[in-house]
Amino acid sequence: MTGTAAALPSRARRQEIRARLFQDASERYAAGADPRQDGYTDLEDWFETQVAEFRRLKMPVPERPGWMRTDDWTLEGLVALADQLGRKLEPDDVTPGLRRFATAWLRSKPSPIDFEYLAEMKARLVGGDKLTIPQAKGVLNCAVAEARRTPRKATPATPAAPAVELDAGIYFKDGTVYKVVRAVYGSRKMYAKRLVPVEGARGRFEYAPGAVRELTPADRMTIEQGREYGALYGMCANCGAVLTAEDSIEAGMGPICRAKFA
Ligand SMILES: [Zn+2]
C-alpha cells in the first residue's frame, strides 16, 4: 500500500464504511463484546470517537444506541414503552436499565416457572450467568405479555396523590417539550414522551418515565412557547419535524401542526 491521496476512497464510500463499522460495533458491544479489546477506554469513549468521526466525514451524528442509555424501569413503564413502540422490543431497544429490569423481574418470579423459555433464562441467572441483550429482550417481551394478560390489581382506597389526569396534548416544562398520550394497552394510563432534538433529522419522542406526574394542566404549551421552541431548534414542537420553509420557522411549526394547535 502506497497510501497516496489518489488511492483514498471517495467520501461517500468512507461514509458508507463508517456507518457499517458503527453498526457492526454497536451490535457486538450490545452482545457483550469488550470495547477495550478494540482500544477504547469504555463504551462512552467508543461512542464519542464515533461521533467525532461522523462529524469529520460530514455525516449526521449517530443516535446513541438504546442499549447504552442509563435509566431505571418499572413494569408499568415497560408496558408504556411497548405501547409507544407498537411492536415487540428488539435488541436495539434494550438499554442498560431495561437489562437490569429484565434481570430483577426474572429473579423475583417465583419458581417453578411453567413457561420453558423463562425457566431456562432463570436457571442461567441462578447459575451465575448474565442475560445477554437478546435474552433480556426475550424476557422483557414476556414481562409485557404477562402484564397485559394480568388484570390490574384494584387501586388502594387512599391513593397517595390526588389523581388529576392530564389531557392528551403537548406540554412544555423547563425548556423541554412533552407529549402526553394514553397507553393503548395495559394500564391505559396517561404517560409522557419527551421530544429529543436530533441534529439534522426529525426529533425523537422518547418515553420519559415519571414525567406525567410532574406535569400540570398549567404546563400546556402555548402557541408562543411552540413558536420560540421551533425558532430555537428549527424543529416543530408538535411533531418534531425539521422546519425548512421560512414561514414554518417564523411560525415555529409546520402548517399542518399549526392548524391543529390553534
Ligand atoms: Zn409538526
Short mmCIF file of C-alpha atoms and ligand atoms in Angstrom, two decimals:
data_model
loop_
_atom_site.label_atom_id
_atom_site.label_comp_id
_atom_site.label_asym_id
_atom_site.label_seq_id
_atom_site.Cartn_x
_atom_site.Cartn_y
_atom_site.Cartn_z
CA MET A 1 0.00 0.00 0.00
CA THR A 2 1.48 3.32 -1.05
CA GLY A 3 -1.18 5.48 0.58
CA THR A 4 -1.28 8.27 -1.98
CA ALA A 5 -4.19 10.68 -1.88
CA ALA A 6 -5.48 9.34 -5.19
CA ALA A 7 -5.86 5.87 -3.62
CA LEU A 8 -8.24 7.15 -0.92
CA PRO A 9 -11.83 6.00 -1.36
CA SER A 10 -14.39 8.70 -2.10
CA ARG A 11 -16.10 10.45 0.79
CA ALA A 12 -19.36 8.67 0.02
CA ARG A 13 -17.54 5.36 0.21
CA ARG A 14 -15.86 6.33 3.50
CA GLN A 15 -19.24 7.39 4.92
CA GLU A 16 -20.71 4.05 3.95
CA ILE A 17 -17.83 2.17 5.58
CA ARG A 18 -18.05 4.30 8.73
CA ALA A 19 -21.80 3.68 9.07
CA ARG A 20 -21.28 -0.06 8.69
CA LEU A 21 -18.41 -0.16 11.21
CA PHE A 22 -20.60 1.74 13.67
CA GLN A 23 -23.49 -0.68 13.23
CA ASP A 24 -21.25 -3.75 13.50
CA ALA A 25 -19.50 -2.48 16.64
CA SER A 26 -22.83 -1.48 18.18
CA GLU A 27 -24.15 -5.00 17.68
CA ARG A 28 -21.01 -6.63 19.09
CA TYR A 29 -20.93 -4.39 22.18
CA ALA A 30 -24.66 -4.88 22.71
CA ALA A 31 -23.98 -8.63 22.75
CA GLY A 32 -21.29 -8.11 25.42
CA ALA A 33 -18.01 -7.62 23.48
CA ASP A 34 -15.38 -5.61 25.38
CA PRO A 35 -14.56 -2.20 23.80
CA ARG A 36 -11.14 -2.25 25.50
CA GLN A 37 -10.13 -5.02 23.12
CA ASP A 38 -10.65 -2.52 20.30
CA GLY A 39 -8.50 0.12 22.01
CA TYR A 40 -11.29 2.18 23.64
CA THR A 41 -11.31 3.06 27.35
CA ASP A 42 -15.00 2.21 27.63
CA LEU A 43 -18.27 2.42 25.69
CA GLU A 44 -18.54 6.19 26.12
CA ASP A 45 -15.06 6.56 24.64
CA TRP A 46 -16.09 4.41 21.70
CA PHE A 47 -19.28 6.40 21.12
CA GLU A 48 -17.55 9.79 21.40
CA THR A 49 -14.92 8.64 18.91
CA GLN A 50 -17.69 7.62 16.52
CA VAL A 51 -19.43 10.99 16.85
CA ALA A 52 -16.14 12.79 16.07
CA GLU A 53 -15.57 10.54 13.04
CA PHE A 54 -19.13 11.06 11.75
CA ARG A 55 -18.64 14.84 12.10
CA ARG A 56 -15.30 14.68 10.27
CA LEU A 57 -16.99 12.86 7.39
CA LYS A 58 -19.87 15.38 7.45
CA MET A 59 -22.41 12.69 8.33
CA PRO A 60 -25.43 13.19 10.62
CA VAL A 61 -24.31 12.43 14.17
CA PRO A 62 -25.39 8.89 15.10
CA GLU A 63 -28.00 8.37 17.77
CA ARG A 64 -26.79 6.84 20.99
CA PRO A 65 -27.85 3.18 20.73
CA GLY A 66 -30.70 2.38 23.11
CA TRP A 67 -28.67 -0.21 24.99
CA MET A 68 -26.17 2.50 26.00
CA ARG A 69 -28.66 4.78 27.72
CA THR A 70 -28.87 4.62 31.51
CA ASP A 71 -32.31 4.59 33.06
CA ASP A 72 -34.50 2.93 35.65
CA TRP A 73 -37.62 1.00 34.83
CA THR A 74 -40.79 -0.36 36.36
CA LEU A 75 -43.17 -2.90 34.86
CA GLU A 76 -45.66 -0.09 34.25
CA GLY A 77 -43.02 1.95 32.43
CA LEU A 78 -42.03 -1.05 30.35
CA VAL A 79 -45.63 -1.67 29.27
CA ALA A 80 -45.99 2.02 28.38
CA LEU A 81 -42.81 1.77 26.32
CA ALA A 82 -44.15 -1.27 24.46
CA ASP A 83 -47.43 0.60 23.86
CA GLN A 84 -45.46 3.52 22.49
CA LEU A 85 -43.41 1.31 20.19
CA GLY A 86 -46.49 -0.58 19.00
CA ARG A 87 -44.38 -3.73 18.49
CA LYS A 88 -42.25 -6.18 20.43
CA LEU A 89 -38.94 -4.93 21.78
CA GLU A 90 -35.86 -5.52 19.64
CA PRO A 91 -32.26 -5.85 20.89
CA ASP A 92 -31.61 -2.19 19.97
CA ASP A 93 -34.35 -1.11 22.40
CA VAL A 94 -32.65 -2.79 25.35
CA THR A 95 -30.97 -0.10 27.44
CA PRO A 96 -28.74 -0.98 30.43
CA GLY A 97 -31.67 -0.03 32.67
CA LEU A 98 -34.05 -2.36 30.81
CA ARG A 99 -31.49 -5.14 31.03
CA ARG A 100 -31.25 -4.63 34.79
CA PHE A 101 -35.04 -4.61 34.98
CA ALA A 102 -35.28 -7.86 32.99
CA THR A 103 -32.84 -9.49 35.42
CA ALA A 104 -34.65 -8.21 38.52
CA TRP A 105 -38.09 -9.16 37.15
CA LEU A 106 -36.92 -12.68 36.35
CA ARG A 107 -35.23 -13.10 39.75
CA SER A 108 -38.43 -12.04 41.53
CA LYS A 109 -40.52 -14.59 39.62
CA PRO A 110 -41.48 -17.48 41.91
CA SER A 111 -40.24 -20.92 40.85
CA PRO A 112 -41.20 -23.24 39.31
CA ILE A 113 -41.88 -21.24 36.13
CA ASP A 114 -44.11 -23.18 33.75
CA PHE A 115 -43.01 -21.28 30.63
CA GLU A 116 -39.94 -23.15 29.39
CA TYR A 117 -38.07 -20.15 27.94
CA LEU A 118 -38.34 -18.15 31.16
CA ALA A 119 -37.47 -21.19 33.27
CA GLU A 120 -34.32 -21.65 31.19
CA MET A 121 -33.38 -17.96 31.49
CA LYS A 122 -33.90 -18.02 35.24
CA ALA A 123 -31.73 -21.12 35.50
CA ARG A 124 -28.97 -19.17 33.75
CA LEU A 125 -29.24 -16.35 36.30
CA VAL A 126 -29.22 -18.76 39.20
CA GLY A 127 -26.18 -20.40 37.61
CA GLY A 128 -24.37 -17.04 37.75
CA ASP A 129 -24.69 -16.04 34.07
CA LYS A 130 -25.89 -12.60 32.95
CA LEU A 131 -28.68 -12.17 30.44
CA THR A 132 -27.32 -11.19 27.03
CA ILE A 133 -29.10 -8.31 25.28
CA PRO A 134 -31.12 -10.67 23.03
CA GLN A 135 -32.06 -12.78 26.06
CA ALA A 136 -33.05 -9.67 28.03
CA LYS A 137 -35.17 -8.62 25.04
CA GLY A 138 -36.98 -12.00 25.16
CA VAL A 139 -37.57 -11.71 28.91
CA LEU A 140 -38.88 -8.13 28.57
CA ASN A 141 -41.35 -9.17 25.87
CA CYS A 142 -42.56 -11.97 28.16
CA ALA A 143 -42.96 -9.47 31.02
CA VAL A 144 -45.04 -7.17 28.80
CA ALA A 145 -47.22 -10.04 27.58
CA GLU A 146 -47.78 -11.23 31.13
CA ALA A 147 -48.62 -7.73 32.40
CA ARG A 148 -51.17 -7.28 29.60
CA ARG A 149 -52.78 -10.64 30.44
CA THR A 150 -52.96 -9.96 34.17
CA PRO A 151 -55.83 -7.68 35.22
CA ARG A 152 -54.58 -4.69 37.20
CA LYS A 153 -54.90 -5.03 40.97
CA ALA A 154 -57.56 -2.74 42.40
CA THR A 155 -56.03 0.58 43.34
CA PRO A 156 -55.77 1.23 47.11
CA ALA A 157 -58.72 3.15 48.59
CA THR A 158 -56.48 6.11 49.52
CA PRO A 159 -54.19 6.97 46.63
CA ALA A 160 -51.01 8.81 47.68
CA ALA A 161 -51.64 11.74 45.36
CA PRO A 162 -54.89 13.16 44.01
CA ALA A 163 -55.40 11.52 40.64
CA VAL A 164 -55.63 14.54 38.37
CA GLU A 165 -55.34 13.01 34.96
CA LEU A 166 -53.84 15.25 32.33
CA ASP A 167 -55.46 15.68 28.94
CA ALA A 168 -53.54 14.35 25.97
CA GLY A 169 -51.52 17.06 24.27
CA ILE A 170 -48.27 18.98 24.14
CA TYR A 171 -46.76 20.29 27.37
CA PHE A 172 -43.74 22.49 27.96
CA LYS A 173 -41.68 22.46 31.14
CA ASP A 174 -38.14 23.66 31.91
CA GLY A 175 -37.36 24.10 28.23
CA THR A 176 -38.47 20.58 27.30
CA VAL A 177 -41.42 19.61 25.13
CA TYR A 178 -43.54 16.67 26.37
CA LYS A 179 -46.24 14.84 24.54
CA VAL A 180 -48.83 13.31 26.86
CA VAL A 181 -50.70 10.33 25.42
CA ARG A 182 -52.81 7.46 26.69
CA ALA A 183 -51.36 3.95 26.75
CA VAL A 184 -53.18 1.88 24.15
CA TYR A 185 -52.82 -1.41 26.03
CA GLY A 186 -52.25 -2.50 29.60
CA SER A 187 -52.72 0.27 32.14
CA ARG A 188 -54.46 2.65 29.69
CA LYS A 189 -52.97 5.43 31.80
CA MET A 190 -51.62 8.70 30.51
CA TYR A 191 -47.87 8.83 30.06
CA ALA A 192 -45.40 11.39 28.73
CA LYS A 193 -42.82 11.33 25.99
CA ARG A 194 -40.02 13.87 25.76
CA LEU A 195 -39.03 15.50 22.47
CA VAL A 196 -35.32 14.90 21.90
CA PRO A 197 -33.73 17.04 19.17
CA VAL A 198 -31.70 15.07 16.63
CA GLU A 199 -29.13 17.02 14.62
CA GLY A 200 -30.21 17.39 11.01
CA ALA A 201 -33.12 14.97 11.36
CA ARG A 202 -36.63 14.67 12.78
CA GLY A 203 -36.70 14.94 16.57
CA ARG A 204 -37.48 11.79 18.51
CA PHE A 205 -40.20 11.36 21.14
CA GLU A 206 -38.69 9.23 23.89
CA TYR A 207 -40.58 7.74 26.82
CA ALA A 208 -40.00 9.95 29.89
CA PRO A 209 -40.57 7.76 32.97
CA GLY A 210 -42.44 9.62 35.72
CA ALA A 211 -42.73 12.91 33.78
CA VAL A 212 -46.51 12.64 33.56
CA ARG A 213 -46.69 13.03 37.35
CA GLU A 214 -44.55 16.21 37.27
CA LEU A 215 -46.65 17.99 34.66
CA THR A 216 -49.77 20.00 35.49
CA PRO A 217 -52.53 21.41 33.27
CA ALA A 218 -50.77 24.80 33.60
CA ASP A 219 -47.83 23.35 31.66
CA ARG A 220 -49.82 23.05 28.45
CA MET A 221 -47.61 24.53 25.76
CA THR A 222 -48.81 27.87 24.47
CA ILE A 223 -48.55 28.74 20.79
CA GLU A 224 -45.93 31.36 21.76
CA GLN A 225 -43.78 28.74 23.50
CA GLY A 226 -44.15 26.49 20.49
CA ARG A 227 -43.04 29.30 18.21
CA GLU A 228 -39.98 30.11 20.33
CA TYR A 229 -39.04 26.46 20.58
CA GLY A 230 -39.37 25.98 16.84
CA ALA A 231 -37.23 29.02 16.13
CA LEU A 232 -34.58 27.86 18.60
CA TYR A 233 -34.29 24.25 17.39
CA GLY A 234 -35.56 24.55 13.82
CA MET A 235 -37.92 21.74 14.79
CA CYS A 236 -41.69 21.55 15.10
CA ALA A 237 -42.58 21.33 18.81
CA ASN A 238 -45.74 19.39 17.97
CA CYS A 239 -44.30 16.60 15.83
CA GLY A 240 -40.51 17.04 15.79
CA ALA A 241 -40.31 17.65 12.03
CA VAL A 242 -37.37 19.69 10.74
CA LEU A 243 -38.60 23.16 9.81
CA THR A 244 -37.24 24.34 6.50
CA ALA A 245 -39.58 26.75 4.76
CA GLU A 246 -39.06 30.23 6.12
CA ASP A 247 -42.70 30.67 7.05
CA SER A 248 -42.58 27.49 9.13
CA ILE A 249 -39.52 28.67 11.06
CA GLU A 250 -41.21 32.00 11.63
CA ALA A 251 -44.33 30.22 12.92
CA GLY A 252 -42.26 27.64 14.82
CA MET A 253 -44.43 24.84 13.43
CA GLY A 254 -45.32 23.28 10.13
CA PRO A 255 -48.62 24.48 8.62
CA ILE A 256 -50.48 21.23 9.46
CA CYS A 257 -49.43 21.24 13.12
CA ARG A 258 -50.05 24.96 13.43
CA ALA A 259 -53.65 24.43 12.29
CA LYS A 260 -54.12 21.56 14.75
CA PHE A 261 -52.54 23.53 17.54
CA ALA A 262 -54.52 26.72 17.16
ZN ZN B 1 -45.29 19.48 13.06
#
